[in-house]
Coordinates of C-alpha atoms in Angstrom, one line a residue:
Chain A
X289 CA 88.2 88.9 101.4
X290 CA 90.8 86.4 102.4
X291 CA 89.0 84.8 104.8
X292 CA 92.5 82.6 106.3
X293 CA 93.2 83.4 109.6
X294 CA 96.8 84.5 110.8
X295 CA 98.7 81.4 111.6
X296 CA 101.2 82.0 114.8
X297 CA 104.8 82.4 113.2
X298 CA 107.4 79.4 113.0
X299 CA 109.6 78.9 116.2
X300 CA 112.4 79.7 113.6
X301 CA 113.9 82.4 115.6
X302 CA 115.8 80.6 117.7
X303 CA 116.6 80.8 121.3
X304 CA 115.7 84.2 123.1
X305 CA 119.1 86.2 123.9
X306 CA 118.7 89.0 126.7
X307 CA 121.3 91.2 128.4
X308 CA 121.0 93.2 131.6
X309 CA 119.1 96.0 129.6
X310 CA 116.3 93.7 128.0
X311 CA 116.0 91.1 130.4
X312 CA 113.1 92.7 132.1
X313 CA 111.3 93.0 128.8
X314 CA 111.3 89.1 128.2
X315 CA 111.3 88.1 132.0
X316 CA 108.0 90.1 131.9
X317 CA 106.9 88.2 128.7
X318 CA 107.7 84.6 130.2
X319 CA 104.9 85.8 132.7
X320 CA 102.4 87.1 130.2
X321 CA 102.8 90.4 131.5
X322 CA 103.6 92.9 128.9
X323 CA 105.9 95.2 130.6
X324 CA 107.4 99.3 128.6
X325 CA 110.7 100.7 129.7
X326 CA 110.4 104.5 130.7
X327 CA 113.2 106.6 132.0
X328 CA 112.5 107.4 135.5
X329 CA 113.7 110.6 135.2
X330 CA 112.1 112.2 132.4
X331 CA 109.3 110.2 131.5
X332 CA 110.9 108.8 127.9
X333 CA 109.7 105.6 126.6
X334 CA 112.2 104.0 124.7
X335 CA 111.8 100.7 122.6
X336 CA 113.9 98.4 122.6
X337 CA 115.7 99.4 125.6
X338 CA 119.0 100.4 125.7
X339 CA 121.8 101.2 128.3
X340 CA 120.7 105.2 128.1
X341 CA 117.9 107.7 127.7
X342 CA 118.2 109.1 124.4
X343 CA 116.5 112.3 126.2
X344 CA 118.7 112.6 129.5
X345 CA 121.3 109.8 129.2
X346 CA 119.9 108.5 132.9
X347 CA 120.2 104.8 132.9
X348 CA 117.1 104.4 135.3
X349 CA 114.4 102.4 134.1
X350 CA 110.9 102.1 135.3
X351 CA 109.4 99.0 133.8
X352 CA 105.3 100.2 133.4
X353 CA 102.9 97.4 133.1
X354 CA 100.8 98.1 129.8
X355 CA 97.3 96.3 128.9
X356 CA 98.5 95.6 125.2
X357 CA 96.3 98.7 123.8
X358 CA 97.7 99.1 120.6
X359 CA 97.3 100.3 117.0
X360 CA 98.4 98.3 113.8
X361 CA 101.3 100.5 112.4
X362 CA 102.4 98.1 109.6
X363 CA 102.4 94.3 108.1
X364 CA 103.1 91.8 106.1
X365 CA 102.0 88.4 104.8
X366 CA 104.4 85.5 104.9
X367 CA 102.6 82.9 102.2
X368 CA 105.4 80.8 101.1
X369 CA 108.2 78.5 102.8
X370 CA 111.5 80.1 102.5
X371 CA 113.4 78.0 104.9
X372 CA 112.9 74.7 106.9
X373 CA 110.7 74.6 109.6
X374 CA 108.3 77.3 108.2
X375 CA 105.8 74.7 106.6
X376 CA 103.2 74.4 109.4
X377 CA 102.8 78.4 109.9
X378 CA 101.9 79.6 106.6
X379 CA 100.2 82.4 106.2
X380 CA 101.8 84.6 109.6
X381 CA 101.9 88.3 109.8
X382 CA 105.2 89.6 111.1
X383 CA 103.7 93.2 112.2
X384 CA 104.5 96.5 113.9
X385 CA 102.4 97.9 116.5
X386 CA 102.2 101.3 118.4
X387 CA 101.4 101.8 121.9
X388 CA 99.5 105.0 121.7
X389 CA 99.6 105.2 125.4
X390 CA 103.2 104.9 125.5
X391 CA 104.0 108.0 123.6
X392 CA 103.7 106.1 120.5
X393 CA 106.4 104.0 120.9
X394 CA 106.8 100.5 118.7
X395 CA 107.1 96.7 119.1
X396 CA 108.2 94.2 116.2
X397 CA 105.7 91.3 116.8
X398 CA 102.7 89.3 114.6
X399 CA 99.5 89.2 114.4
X400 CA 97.5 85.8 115.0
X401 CA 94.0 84.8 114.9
X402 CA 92.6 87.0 113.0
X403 CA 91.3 86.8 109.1
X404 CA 94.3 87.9 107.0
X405 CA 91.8 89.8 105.2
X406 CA 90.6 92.2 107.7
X407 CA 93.9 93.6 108.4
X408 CA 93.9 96.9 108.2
X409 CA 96.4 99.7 108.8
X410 CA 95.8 102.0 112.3
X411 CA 93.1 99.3 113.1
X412 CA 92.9 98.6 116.7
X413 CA 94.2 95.7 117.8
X414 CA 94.4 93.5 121.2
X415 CA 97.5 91.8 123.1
X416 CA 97.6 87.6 123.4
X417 CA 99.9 85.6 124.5
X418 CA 101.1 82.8 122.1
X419 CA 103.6 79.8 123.2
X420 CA 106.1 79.0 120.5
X421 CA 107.5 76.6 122.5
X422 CA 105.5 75.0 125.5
X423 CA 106.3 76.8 128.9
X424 CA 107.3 80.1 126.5
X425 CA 105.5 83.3 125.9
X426 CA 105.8 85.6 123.2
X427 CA 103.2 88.5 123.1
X428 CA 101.2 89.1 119.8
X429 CA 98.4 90.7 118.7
X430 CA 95.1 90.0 117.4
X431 CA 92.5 92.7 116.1
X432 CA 90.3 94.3 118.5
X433 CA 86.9 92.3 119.0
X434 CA 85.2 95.8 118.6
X435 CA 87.2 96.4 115.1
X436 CA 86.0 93.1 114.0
X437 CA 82.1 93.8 115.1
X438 CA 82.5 97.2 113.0
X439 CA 83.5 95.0 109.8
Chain B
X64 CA 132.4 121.0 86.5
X65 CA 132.9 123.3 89.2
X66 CA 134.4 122.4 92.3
X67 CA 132.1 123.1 95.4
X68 CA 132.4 126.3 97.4
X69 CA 134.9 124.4 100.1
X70 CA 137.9 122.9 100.2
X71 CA 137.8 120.7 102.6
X72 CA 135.5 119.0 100.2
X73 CA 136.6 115.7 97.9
X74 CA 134.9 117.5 94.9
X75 CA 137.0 117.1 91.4
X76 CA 139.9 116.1 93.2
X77 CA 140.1 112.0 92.2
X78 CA 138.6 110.2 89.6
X79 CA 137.7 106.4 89.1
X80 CA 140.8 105.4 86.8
X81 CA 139.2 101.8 85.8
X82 CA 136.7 99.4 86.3
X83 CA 136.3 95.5 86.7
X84 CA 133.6 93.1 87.4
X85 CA 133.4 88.8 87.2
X86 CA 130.4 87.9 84.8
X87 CA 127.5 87.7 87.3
X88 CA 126.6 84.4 87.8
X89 CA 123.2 83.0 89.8
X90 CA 123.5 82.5 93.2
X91 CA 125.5 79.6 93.6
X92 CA 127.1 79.3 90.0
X93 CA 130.3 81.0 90.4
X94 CA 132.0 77.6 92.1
X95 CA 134.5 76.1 92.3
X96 CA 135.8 79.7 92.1
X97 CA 136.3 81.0 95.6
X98 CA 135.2 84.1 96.7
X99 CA 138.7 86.1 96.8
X100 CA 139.4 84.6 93.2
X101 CA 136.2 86.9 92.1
X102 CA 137.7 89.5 93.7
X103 CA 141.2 89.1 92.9
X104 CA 139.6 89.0 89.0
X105 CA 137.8 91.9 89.7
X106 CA 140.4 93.9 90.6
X107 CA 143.3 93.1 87.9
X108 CA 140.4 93.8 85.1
X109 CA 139.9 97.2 87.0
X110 CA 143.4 97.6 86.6
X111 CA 144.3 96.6 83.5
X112 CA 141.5 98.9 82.2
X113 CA 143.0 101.6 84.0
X114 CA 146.2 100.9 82.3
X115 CA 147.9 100.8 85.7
X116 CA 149.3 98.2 87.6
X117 CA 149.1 95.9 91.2
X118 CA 152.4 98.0 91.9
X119 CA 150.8 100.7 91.9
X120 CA 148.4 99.6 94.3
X121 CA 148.5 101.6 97.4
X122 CA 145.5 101.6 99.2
X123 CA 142.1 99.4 100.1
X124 CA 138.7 100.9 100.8
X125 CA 135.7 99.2 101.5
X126 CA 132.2 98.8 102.9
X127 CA 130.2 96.1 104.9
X128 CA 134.1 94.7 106.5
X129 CA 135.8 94.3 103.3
X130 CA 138.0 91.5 102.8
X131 CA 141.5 90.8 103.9
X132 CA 143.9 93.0 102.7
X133 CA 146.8 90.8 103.4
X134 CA 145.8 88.0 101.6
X135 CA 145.0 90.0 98.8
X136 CA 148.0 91.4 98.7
X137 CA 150.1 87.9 98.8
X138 CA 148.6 86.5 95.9
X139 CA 147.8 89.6 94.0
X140 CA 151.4 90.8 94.5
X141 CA 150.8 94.4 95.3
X142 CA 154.0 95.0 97.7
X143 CA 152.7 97.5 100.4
X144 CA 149.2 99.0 101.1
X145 CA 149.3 102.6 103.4
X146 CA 145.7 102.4 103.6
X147 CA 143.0 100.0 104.5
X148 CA 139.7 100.9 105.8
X149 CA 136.0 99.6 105.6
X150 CA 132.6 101.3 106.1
X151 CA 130.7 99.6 108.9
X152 CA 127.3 98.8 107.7
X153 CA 126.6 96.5 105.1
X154 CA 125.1 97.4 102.0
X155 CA 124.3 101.1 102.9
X156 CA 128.2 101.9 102.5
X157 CA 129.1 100.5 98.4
X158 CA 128.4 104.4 97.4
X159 CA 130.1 105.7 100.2
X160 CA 133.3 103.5 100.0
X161 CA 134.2 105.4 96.8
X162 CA 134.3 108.3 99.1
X163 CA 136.0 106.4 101.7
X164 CA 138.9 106.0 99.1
X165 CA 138.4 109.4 98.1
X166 CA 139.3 110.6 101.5
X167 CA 142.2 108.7 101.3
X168 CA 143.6 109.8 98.5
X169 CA 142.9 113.6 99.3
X170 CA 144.3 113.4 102.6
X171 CA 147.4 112.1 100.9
X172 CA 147.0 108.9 102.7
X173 CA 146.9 106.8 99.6
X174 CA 147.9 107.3 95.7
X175 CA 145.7 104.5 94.1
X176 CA 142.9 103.2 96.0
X177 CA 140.7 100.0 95.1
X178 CA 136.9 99.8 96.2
X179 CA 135.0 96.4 95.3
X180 CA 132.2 94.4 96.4
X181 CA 131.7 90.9 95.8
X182 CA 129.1 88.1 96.9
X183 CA 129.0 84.4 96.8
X184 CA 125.9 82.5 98.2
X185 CA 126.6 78.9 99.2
X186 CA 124.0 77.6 101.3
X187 CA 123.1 80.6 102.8
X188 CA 120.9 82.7 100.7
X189 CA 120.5 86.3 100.8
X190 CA 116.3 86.3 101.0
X191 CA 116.8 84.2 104.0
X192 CA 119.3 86.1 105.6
X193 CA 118.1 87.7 108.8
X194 CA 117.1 84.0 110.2
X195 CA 120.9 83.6 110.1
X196 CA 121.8 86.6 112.2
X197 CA 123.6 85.1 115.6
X198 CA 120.5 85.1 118.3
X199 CA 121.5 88.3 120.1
X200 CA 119.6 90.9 122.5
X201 CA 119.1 93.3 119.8
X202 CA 117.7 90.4 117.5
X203 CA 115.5 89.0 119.9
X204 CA 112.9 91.8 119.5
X205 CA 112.6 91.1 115.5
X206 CA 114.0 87.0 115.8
X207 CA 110.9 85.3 116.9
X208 CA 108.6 87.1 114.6
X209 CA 109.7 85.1 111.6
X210 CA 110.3 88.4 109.5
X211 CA 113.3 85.9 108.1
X212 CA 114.8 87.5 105.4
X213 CA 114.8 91.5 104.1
X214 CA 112.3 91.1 102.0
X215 CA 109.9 90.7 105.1
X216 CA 110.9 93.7 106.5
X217 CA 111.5 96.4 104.1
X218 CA 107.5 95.0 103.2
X219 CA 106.5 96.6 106.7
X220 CA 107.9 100.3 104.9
X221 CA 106.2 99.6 101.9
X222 CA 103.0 99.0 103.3
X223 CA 103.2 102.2 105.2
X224 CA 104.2 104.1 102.4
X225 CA 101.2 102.5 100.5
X226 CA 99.2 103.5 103.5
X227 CA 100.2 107.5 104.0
X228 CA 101.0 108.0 100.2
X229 CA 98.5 105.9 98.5
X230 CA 101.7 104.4 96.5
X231 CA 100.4 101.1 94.8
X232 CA 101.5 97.6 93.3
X233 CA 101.2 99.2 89.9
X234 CA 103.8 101.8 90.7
X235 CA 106.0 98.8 91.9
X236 CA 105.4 96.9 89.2
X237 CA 106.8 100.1 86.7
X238 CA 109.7 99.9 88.5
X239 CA 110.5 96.3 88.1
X240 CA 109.2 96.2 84.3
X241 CA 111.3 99.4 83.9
X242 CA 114.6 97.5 85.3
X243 CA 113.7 94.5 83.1
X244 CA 113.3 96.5 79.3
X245 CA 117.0 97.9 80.9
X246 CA 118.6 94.1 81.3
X247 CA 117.3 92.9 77.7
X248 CA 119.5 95.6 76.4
X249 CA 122.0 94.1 78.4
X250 CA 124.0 91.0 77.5
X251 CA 125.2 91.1 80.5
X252 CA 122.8 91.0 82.4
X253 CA 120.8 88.2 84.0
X254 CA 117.8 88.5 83.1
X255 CA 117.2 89.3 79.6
X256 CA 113.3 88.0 78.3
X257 CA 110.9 91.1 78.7
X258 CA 108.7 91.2 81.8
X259 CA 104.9 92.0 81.1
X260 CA 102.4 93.6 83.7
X261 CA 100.9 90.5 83.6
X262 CA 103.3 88.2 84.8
X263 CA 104.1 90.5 87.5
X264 CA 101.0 90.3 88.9
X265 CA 101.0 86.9 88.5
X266 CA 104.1 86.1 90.2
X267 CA 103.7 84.8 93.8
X268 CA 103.8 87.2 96.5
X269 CA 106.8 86.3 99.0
X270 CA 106.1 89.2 101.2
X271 CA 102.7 90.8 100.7
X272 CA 103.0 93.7 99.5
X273 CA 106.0 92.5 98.2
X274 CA 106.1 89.7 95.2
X275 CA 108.4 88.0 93.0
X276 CA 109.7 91.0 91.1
X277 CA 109.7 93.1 93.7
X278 CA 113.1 91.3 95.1
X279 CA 116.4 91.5 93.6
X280 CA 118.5 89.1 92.3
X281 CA 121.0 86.8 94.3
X282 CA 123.6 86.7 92.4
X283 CA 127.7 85.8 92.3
X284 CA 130.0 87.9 91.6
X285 CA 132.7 90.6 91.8
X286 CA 132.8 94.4 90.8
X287 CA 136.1 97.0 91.8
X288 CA 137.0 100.1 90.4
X289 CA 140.4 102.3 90.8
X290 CA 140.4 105.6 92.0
X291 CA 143.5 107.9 92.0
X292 CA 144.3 111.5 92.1
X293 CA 142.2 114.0 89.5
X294 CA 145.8 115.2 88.1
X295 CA 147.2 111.4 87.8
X296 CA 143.8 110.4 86.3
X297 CA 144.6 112.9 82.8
X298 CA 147.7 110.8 81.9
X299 CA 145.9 107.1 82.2
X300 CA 144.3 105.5 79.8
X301 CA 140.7 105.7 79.9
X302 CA 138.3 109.3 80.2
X303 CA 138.6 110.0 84.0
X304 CA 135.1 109.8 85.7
X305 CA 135.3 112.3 89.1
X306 CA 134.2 111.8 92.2
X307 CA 132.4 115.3 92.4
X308 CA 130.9 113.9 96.0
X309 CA 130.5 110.9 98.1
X310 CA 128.6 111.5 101.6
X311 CA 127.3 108.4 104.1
X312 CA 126.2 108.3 107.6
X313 CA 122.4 109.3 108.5
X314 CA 120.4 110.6 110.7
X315 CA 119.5 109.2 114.2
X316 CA 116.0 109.3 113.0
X317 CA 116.7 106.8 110.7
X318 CA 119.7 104.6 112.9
X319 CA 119.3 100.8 113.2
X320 CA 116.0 101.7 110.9
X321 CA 114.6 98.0 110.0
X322 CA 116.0 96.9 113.2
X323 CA 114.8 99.8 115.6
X324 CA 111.4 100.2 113.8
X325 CA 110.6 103.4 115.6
X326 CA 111.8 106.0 113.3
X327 CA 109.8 109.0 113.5
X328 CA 106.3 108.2 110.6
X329 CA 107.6 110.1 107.9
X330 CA 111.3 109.1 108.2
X331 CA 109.8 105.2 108.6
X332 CA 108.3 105.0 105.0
X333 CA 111.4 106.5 103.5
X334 CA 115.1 104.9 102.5
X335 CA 116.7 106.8 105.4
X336 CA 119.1 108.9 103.2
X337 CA 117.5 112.4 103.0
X338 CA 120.0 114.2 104.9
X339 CA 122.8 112.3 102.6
X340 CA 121.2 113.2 99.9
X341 CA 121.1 116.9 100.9
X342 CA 124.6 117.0 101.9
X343 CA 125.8 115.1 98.4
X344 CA 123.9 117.8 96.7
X345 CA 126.2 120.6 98.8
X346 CA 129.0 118.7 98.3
X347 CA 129.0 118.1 94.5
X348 CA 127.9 121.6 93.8
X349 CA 124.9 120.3 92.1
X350 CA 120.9 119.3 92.3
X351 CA 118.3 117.0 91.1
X352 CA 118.1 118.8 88.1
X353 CA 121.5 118.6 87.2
X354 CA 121.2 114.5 87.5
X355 CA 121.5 112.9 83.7
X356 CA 121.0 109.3 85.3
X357 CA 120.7 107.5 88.7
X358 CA 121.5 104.4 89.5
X359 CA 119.8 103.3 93.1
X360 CA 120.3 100.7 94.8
X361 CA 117.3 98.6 94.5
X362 CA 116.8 95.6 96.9
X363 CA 113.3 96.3 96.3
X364 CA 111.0 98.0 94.1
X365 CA 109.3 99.6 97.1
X366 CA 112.9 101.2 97.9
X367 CA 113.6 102.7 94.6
X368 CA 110.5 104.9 94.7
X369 CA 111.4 106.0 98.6
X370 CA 114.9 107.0 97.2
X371 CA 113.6 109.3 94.3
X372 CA 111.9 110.9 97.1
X373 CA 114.7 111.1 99.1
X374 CA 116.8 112.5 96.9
X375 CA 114.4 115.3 95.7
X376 CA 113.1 113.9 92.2
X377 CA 109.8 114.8 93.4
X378 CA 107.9 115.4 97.4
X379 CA 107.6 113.5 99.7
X380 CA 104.5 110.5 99.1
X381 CA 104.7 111.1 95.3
X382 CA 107.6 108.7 94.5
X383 CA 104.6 106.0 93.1
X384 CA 103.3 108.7 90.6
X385 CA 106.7 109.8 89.7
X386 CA 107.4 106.3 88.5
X387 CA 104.0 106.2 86.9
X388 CA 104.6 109.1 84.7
X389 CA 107.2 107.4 83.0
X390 CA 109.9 109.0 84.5
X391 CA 112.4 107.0 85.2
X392 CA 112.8 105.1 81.3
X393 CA 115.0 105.3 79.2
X394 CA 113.6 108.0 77.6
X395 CA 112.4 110.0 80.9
X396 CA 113.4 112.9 83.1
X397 CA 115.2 110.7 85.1
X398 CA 116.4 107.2 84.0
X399 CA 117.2 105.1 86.3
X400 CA 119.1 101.4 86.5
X401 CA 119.9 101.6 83.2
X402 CA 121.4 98.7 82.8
X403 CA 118.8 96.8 84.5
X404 CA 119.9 97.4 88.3
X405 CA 119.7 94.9 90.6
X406 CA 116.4 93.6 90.0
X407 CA 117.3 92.3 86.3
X408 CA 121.4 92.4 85.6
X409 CA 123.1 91.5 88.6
X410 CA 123.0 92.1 92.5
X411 CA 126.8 92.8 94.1
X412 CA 126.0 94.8 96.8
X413 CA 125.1 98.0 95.3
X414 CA 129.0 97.8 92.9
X415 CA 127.0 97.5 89.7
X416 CA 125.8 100.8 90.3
X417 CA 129.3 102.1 90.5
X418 CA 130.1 100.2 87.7
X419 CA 127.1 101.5 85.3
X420 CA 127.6 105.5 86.3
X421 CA 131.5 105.1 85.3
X422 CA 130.0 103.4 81.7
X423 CA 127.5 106.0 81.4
X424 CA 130.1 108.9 81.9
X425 CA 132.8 107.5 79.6
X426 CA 130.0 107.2 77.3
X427 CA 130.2 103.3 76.2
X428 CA 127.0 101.8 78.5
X429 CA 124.4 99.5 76.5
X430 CA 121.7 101.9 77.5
X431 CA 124.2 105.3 76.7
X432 CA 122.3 107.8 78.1
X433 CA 122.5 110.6 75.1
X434 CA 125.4 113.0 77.0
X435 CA 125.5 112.1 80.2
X436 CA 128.2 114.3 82.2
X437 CA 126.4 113.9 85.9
X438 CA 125.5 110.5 87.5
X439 CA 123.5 109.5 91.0
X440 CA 124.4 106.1 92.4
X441 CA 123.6 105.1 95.9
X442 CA 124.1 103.0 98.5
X443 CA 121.7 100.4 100.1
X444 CA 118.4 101.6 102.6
X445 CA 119.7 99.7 105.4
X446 CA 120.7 100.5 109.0
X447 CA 123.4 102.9 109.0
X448 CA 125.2 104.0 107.3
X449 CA 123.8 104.8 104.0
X450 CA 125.8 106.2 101.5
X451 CA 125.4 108.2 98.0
X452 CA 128.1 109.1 95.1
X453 CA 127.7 111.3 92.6
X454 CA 130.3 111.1 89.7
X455 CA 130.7 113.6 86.6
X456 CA 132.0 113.3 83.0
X457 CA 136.0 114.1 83.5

């Protein structure tokens, strides 16, 4: 097994850009609080949010808190510097996650902390918080501490 | 061939008149040409080889923005253009642009129409791409997770494929060692020493499960092909290749797709152009079966096996054996890329692919494909739209 554990990704991405439809998201995020936008009329999730519900077209947004409980959907390993300023982060795991509690919806994130080689597909994994920049917050993932005790 | 049942259809009505391409050079070899001279060189071979001339240019269609017409047009000396239109997208659109033109030249907006694709890398290189992108809102959720170039993310739809499917390295590996026995018959291709199993699987991984092979090329270069009416194409020099179909677009299930990430499962480890696929097949009055060779757009390994899917070579999850069962050689049910695709001749945005059909049809390719009178080439998986052509023997 490859026993290297997820590095947190390079602060390559540049500054965070909102608009009035995802600020909440990252406003959220800056307070470690992992926040899901739902229509408030019918009850659709939607990721990332957007000016309408794909549903009902309502523009109202309830923002619902979520504890991070979430499966892994997909991944992959970033092992080798492709451009400057990736050097300190190899290996990261650029991943995709499903809120199963959030009628499945999706986020784009990584997963940290955890051996590369215990990844697994559909595993169960937890929510962290991890500061690309101090004063920041990003949410990530790590796999569940019960996952790992089942390995 | 016959034309499809109706006629508000392109079917047989144009052909592609003539072809053109630059040699393709590695990324970052074509200087000091600039990149309008490769495409201004594209397009006078295409036209010389279509035996017509830049007077007799009257139309511009493109994918992914296109370039600029005007200037094109000064030094080029084509007098006046009634039609100039791109595909939005990027990649997705190079198979669909021929139908772009088409639609031109059916409606009767346009007489000669030119479709090309070029690249030149400088300092930005494709497999880095996406950490280029302007920081906007719709980046931010994909930005900061250092997926930095496409390679990363079409990875996270291979891996799920591998996942629901059971698809393998090994069947990505046939795909890349297939492309690579194409390009050695090739000289023009780029990469022309055989590839063995072995050095596959030695090759570094750059984004697990993608390695080495499993990327393109970046390469420089220029590709554009004529397209007129079906009646003017009979009096022109070269065997008319027609445009029995081009469809693009998509379905919302597939959308912003590697941006969005939330397609429906099935849709997610797919290319996102089954319900092109399905209406090229309408369109061109034709089927899988009738397919003599395809020519996909292959960014990735893991991509060319989601296409055959997509397009109906075989169900849904069993694109890897497909591969496997040496279908897609030279010598198989379907053979694909043959003359080395993107992976091992050149990468132009998908225009190769345009480029290899019209050789197969008129029957002079490096890899001739014994009678070939039907041809599959297809646009990029990308966000929409994505595109598909399918040409015949004229």
């Amino acid at each position: 097994m490859d026993e290297r554990i997820a590095r947190h990704p390079p602060a390559t991405g540049g500054t965070i850009v909102t608009d009035v439809w995802t600020a909440p998201f990252w406003e959220a995020a800056a307070r470690r609080e992992l926040v899901l936008p739902r229509c408030a009329v019918c009850g659709t999730y939607r990721m990332p949010p957007t000016p309408f519900c794909p549903n009902c077209h309502s523009q109202s947004i309830d923002w619902i808190p979520h504890d991070g409980t979430a499966v892994l959907y997909s991944y992959t390993i970033v092992d080798r510097v492709l451009i400057d300023g990736m050097e300190g982060s190899l290996p990261y795991v650029p991943a995709i996650v499903e809120f199963p509690h959030a009628q499945g919806i999706r986020l784009i994130t990584n997963m940290v902390d955890c051996p590369i080689g215990a990844l697994r597909v559909d595993a169960p994994v937890d929510l962290i918080w991890i500061e690309p920049e101090p004063g920041t917050a990003l949410p990530a993932f790590t796999l569940s501490r019960q996952q790992r005790e089942h390995d | 061939m016959t034309s499809a049942n109706s006629s508000r259809t392109i079917c047989n009505k144009t052909a592609i008149v003539g072809v053109g391409a630059t040699p393709y050079y590695r990324r970052g070899e074509s200087a000091p040409q600039t990149l309008d001279e490769l495409v201004g060189k594209a397009i006078l071979e295409a036209l010389s080889d279509s035996g017509l001339n830049c007077r007799d240019v009257d139309g511009f269609a493109y994918f992914s923005g296109g370039f600029d017409t005007g200037y094109l047009m000064e030094t080029l000396g084509i007098p006046e253009v009634r039609f100039t239109a791109s595909l939005t997208g990027t990649g997705g659109g190079s198979a669909g642009s021929i139908g772009l033109g088409a639609a031109a030249i059916v409606s009767g907006m346009a007489d000669v129409v030119v479709c090309v694709g070029a690249n030149q890398q400088g300092s930005q290189r494709f497999g880095a791409i996406t950490s280029a992108y302007p920081a906007t809102p719709g980046n931010a959720f994909f930005g900061a997770t250092g997926l930095v170039g496409p390679g990363h993310i079409f990875a996270l739809l291979a891996r799920r494929h591998m996942h629901l499917y059971g698809t393998t390295r090994e069947h990505f590996a046939e795909v890349a060692l297939s492309a690579r026995a194409n390009a050695v018959n090739n000289p023009e291709a780029r990469m022309r020493n055989p590839l063995t199993s072995e050095e596959y699987f030695n090759a570094p991984m750059l984004a697990d499960p993608h390695c080495l092979f499993d990327f393109c090329l970046e390469t420089d270069g220029a590709v554009a092909v004529v397209l007129t009416t079906a009646e003017r194409a009979r009096d022109l020099r070269r065997r008319p290749v027609e445009v029995l179909a081009s469809t693009h677009g998509g379905s919302r299930d597939w959308g912003r797709s590697i941006y969005w990430m939330n397609m429906p499962d099935k849709v997610f480890a797919s290319s996102g152009h089954a319900s092109v696929a399905a209406r090229l097949y309408a369109e061109a009055g034709v089927g899988p079966q009738d397919i003599d060779c395809a020519q996909f757009y292959d960014h990735f390994t893991s991509q060319v096996i989601m296409q055959i899917e997509d397009y109906g070579f075989c169900e849904r999850g069993e694109g890897g054996p497909f591969v496997a069962d040496g279908n897609i050689r030279l010598d198989g049910a379907l053979p694909i890329n043959t003359d080395g695709g993107q992976l091992s001749a050149g990468y132009v945005w998908g225009m190769t692919h345009v480029r290899e059909a019209v050789e197969q049809l008129r029957g002079d390719a490096f890899n001739q494909i014994h009678d070939a009178e039907v041809a599959l080439v297809t646009g990029g998986p990308s966000n929409l739209p994505v595109s598909g052509l399918i040409l015949g023997r004229g």
